[in-house]
C-alpha positions as semicolon CSV with decimal commas, in nm:
position;residue;x (nm);y (nm);z (nm)
1;X;-0,581;1,643;0,892
2;X;-0,517;1,370;0,641
3;X;-0,167;1,235;0,615
4;X;-0,060;1,000;0,342
5;X;0,221;0,760;0,407
6;X;0,404;0,719;0,081
7;X;0,691;0,525;0,219
8;X;0,756;0,155;0,200
9;X;0,747;-0,001;0,542
10;X;1,012;-0,272;0,535
11;X;0,935;-0,415;0,877
12;X;0,726;-0,293;1,163
13;X;0,732;-0,564;1,425
14;X;0,542;-0,356;1,675
15;X;0,388;-0,013;1,658
16;X;0,420;0,226;1,944
17;X;0,427;0,602;1,916
18;X;0,727;0,603;2,150
19;X;0,923;0,362;1,929
20;X;0,830;0,488;1,586
21;X;1,197;0,530;1,497
22;X;1,161;0,220;1,277
23;X;0,976;0,439;1,032
24;X;1,238;0,611;0,817
25;X;1,042;0,753;0,533
26;X;0,908;1,034;0,327
27;X;0,560;1,153;0,419
28;X;0,361;1,378;0,196
29;X;0,104;1,595;0,367
30;X;-0,206;1,637;0,153
31;X;-0,271;1,963;0,334
32;X;0,006;2,135;0,138
33;X;0,082;1,878;-0,136
34;X;0,458;1,879;-0,082
35;X;0,702;1,602;-0,003
36;X;0,936;1,669;0,282
37;X;1,161;1,456;0,499
38;X;1,024;1,457;0,850
39;X;1,211;1,407;1,171
40;X;1,113;1,129;1,408
41;X;0,938;1,382;1,632
42;X;0,742;1,524;1,337
43;X;0,630;1,173;1,236
44;X;0,517;1,103;1,593
45;X;0,329;1,432;1,595
46;X;0,158;1,352;1,262
47;X;0,042;1,012;1,389
48;X;-0,074;1,153;1,722
49;X;-0,276;1,430;1,556
50;X;-0,406;1,264;1,241
51;X;-0,778;1,222;1,186
52;X;-0,713;0,992;0,892
53;X;-0,421;0,797;0,747
54;X;-0,396;0,650;0,396
55;X;-0,170;0,357;0,322
56;X;-0,069;0,249;-0,025
57;X;-0,141;-0,123;-0,057
58;X;0,142;-0,239;-0,282
59;X;0,483;-0,260;-0,114
60;X;0,347;-0,090;0,197
61;X;0,051;-0,281;0,338
62;X;0,165;-0,591;0,152
63;X;0,526;-0,676;0,077
64;X;0,471;-0,731;-0,295
65;X;0,351;-0,537;-0,594
66;X;0,029;-0,727;-0,665
67;X;0,031;-0,656;-1,039
68;X;0,385;-0,798;-1,065
69;X;0,281;-1,112;-0,876
70;X;-0,023;-1,152;-1,103
71;X;0,204;-1,105;-1,406
72;X;0,437;-1,379;-1,278
73;X;0,136;-1,603;-1,224
74;X;0,029;-1,541;-1,585
75;X;0,383;-1,605;-1,716
76;X;0,460;-1,251;-1,829
77;X;0,646;-1,125;-1,523
78;X;0,968;-1,027;-1,701
79;X;0,788;-0,827;-1,971
80;X;0,572;-0,648;-1,712
81;X;0,881;-0,572;-1,502
82;X;1,038;-0,399;-1,803
83;X;0,725;-0,189;-1,855
84;X;0,719;-0,102;-1,486
85;X;1,084;0,004;-1,497
86;X;1,008;0,237;-1,788
87;X;0,709;0,384;-1,609
88;X;0,909;0,442;-1,290
89;X;1,166;0,632;-1,496
90;X;0,895;0,877;-1,596
91;X;0,905;0,776;-1,962
92;X;0,539;0,671;-1,967
93;X;0,229;0,809;-1,794
94;X;0,069;0,601;-1,519
95;X;-0,240;0,532;-1,730
96;X;-0,038;0,424;-2,031
97;X;0,190;0,205;-1,819
98;X;-0,107;0,038;-1,653
99;X;-0,281;-0,016;-1,986
100;X;0,036;-0,168;-2,136
101;X;0,084;-0,400;-1,840
102;X;-0,277;-0,512;-1,842
103;X;-0,259;-0,576;-2,217
104;X;0,029;-0,815;-2,147
105;X;-0,128;-0,981;-1,845
106;X;-0,481;-1,000;-1,988
107;X;-0,630;-1,095;-1,651
108;X;-0,979;-1,239;-1,635
109;X;-1,190;-1,253;-1,320
110;X;-1,119;-1,627;-1,313
111;X;-0,743;-1,561;-1,332
112;X;-0,759;-1,320;-1,040
113;X;-0,973;-1,558;-0,835
114;X;-0,737;-1,849;-0,905
115;X;-0,436;-1,631;-0,827
116;X;-0,586;-1,523;-0,495
117;X;-0,662;-1,881;-0,390
118;X;-0,323;-2,019;-0,489
119;X;-0,098;-1,726;-0,392
120;X;-0,090;-1,550;-0,059
121;X;0,011;-1,185;-0,062
122;X;0,224;-1,121;0,246
123;X;0,127;-0,845;0,485
124;X;0,406;-0,620;0,598
125;X;0,489;-0,721;0,955
126;X;0,310;-0,495;1,202
127;X;0,067;-0,334;0,958
128;X;-0,237;-0,512;1,103
129;X;-0,150;-0,392;1,453
130;X;-0,072;-0,041;1,329
131;X;-0,407;-0,019;1,151
132;X;-0,597;-0,145;1,455
133;X;-0,414;0,085;1,697
134;X;-0,480;0,388;1,482
135;X;-0,847;0,296;1,454
136;X;-0,870;0,236;1,830
137;X;-0,755;0,598;1,870
138;X;-1,038;0,708;1,639
139;X;-0,815;0,762;1,335
140;X;-0,980;0,671;1,004
141;X;-0,758;0,435;0,808
142;X;-0,784;0,412;0,431
143;X;-0,616;0,192;0,174
144;X;-0,528;0,334;-0,166
145;X;-0,435;0,132;-0,469
146;X;-0,450;0,123;-0,843
147;X;-0,503;-0,253;-0,817
148;X;-0,797;-0,487;-0,847
149;X;-1,069;-0,482;-0,581
150;X;-1,070;-0,861;-0,586
151;X;-0,713;-0,846;-0,458
152;X;-0,755;-0,547;-0,226
153;X;-1,075;-0,648;-0,045
154;X;-0,926;-0,955;0,127
155;X;-0,632;-0,742;0,242
156;X;-0,863;-0,471;0,375
157;X;-1,053;-0,734;0,572
158;X;-0,735;-0,864;0,737
159;X;-0,621;-0,514;0,838
160;X;-0,976;-0,423;0,946
161;X;-1,031;-0,141;0,697
162;X;-1,387;-0,137;0,561
163;X;-1,410;-0,204;0,185
164;X;-1,603;0,117;0,123
165;X;-1,299;0,316;0,234
């Protein structure tokens, strides 16, 4: 039973299965590959019965889109934002959009390292506690991202999700 949370958590100050009403979102169940709006009770049930939960990193685990922040750091934020807007509109495939953005950013390992030491990506409030509570219940927690491992690994450490996941 793997559930993927595809919503953007705006603020989770505390996580409790009894007070999960802060989560207003769309959840896609990988079991049947369909998106469906779930009621609060259905969300509670999914969390209570999940063996594994996957969280998208950008705009879910962290409050930012890491590639946009890196683009701003490299001075090409506005151009990358335009490419992202086009990709979100479905005009460009994910691979092409990513390739175009990376061609603009041209990040080196040194750039990413410098970015990570001079910029702090902000965790979504409550995500660390949510991750730990799920894991304490025996639920496997995974992070998914199309981003750079050098940016994801420090985040996975903070939310206690092993890098190999």
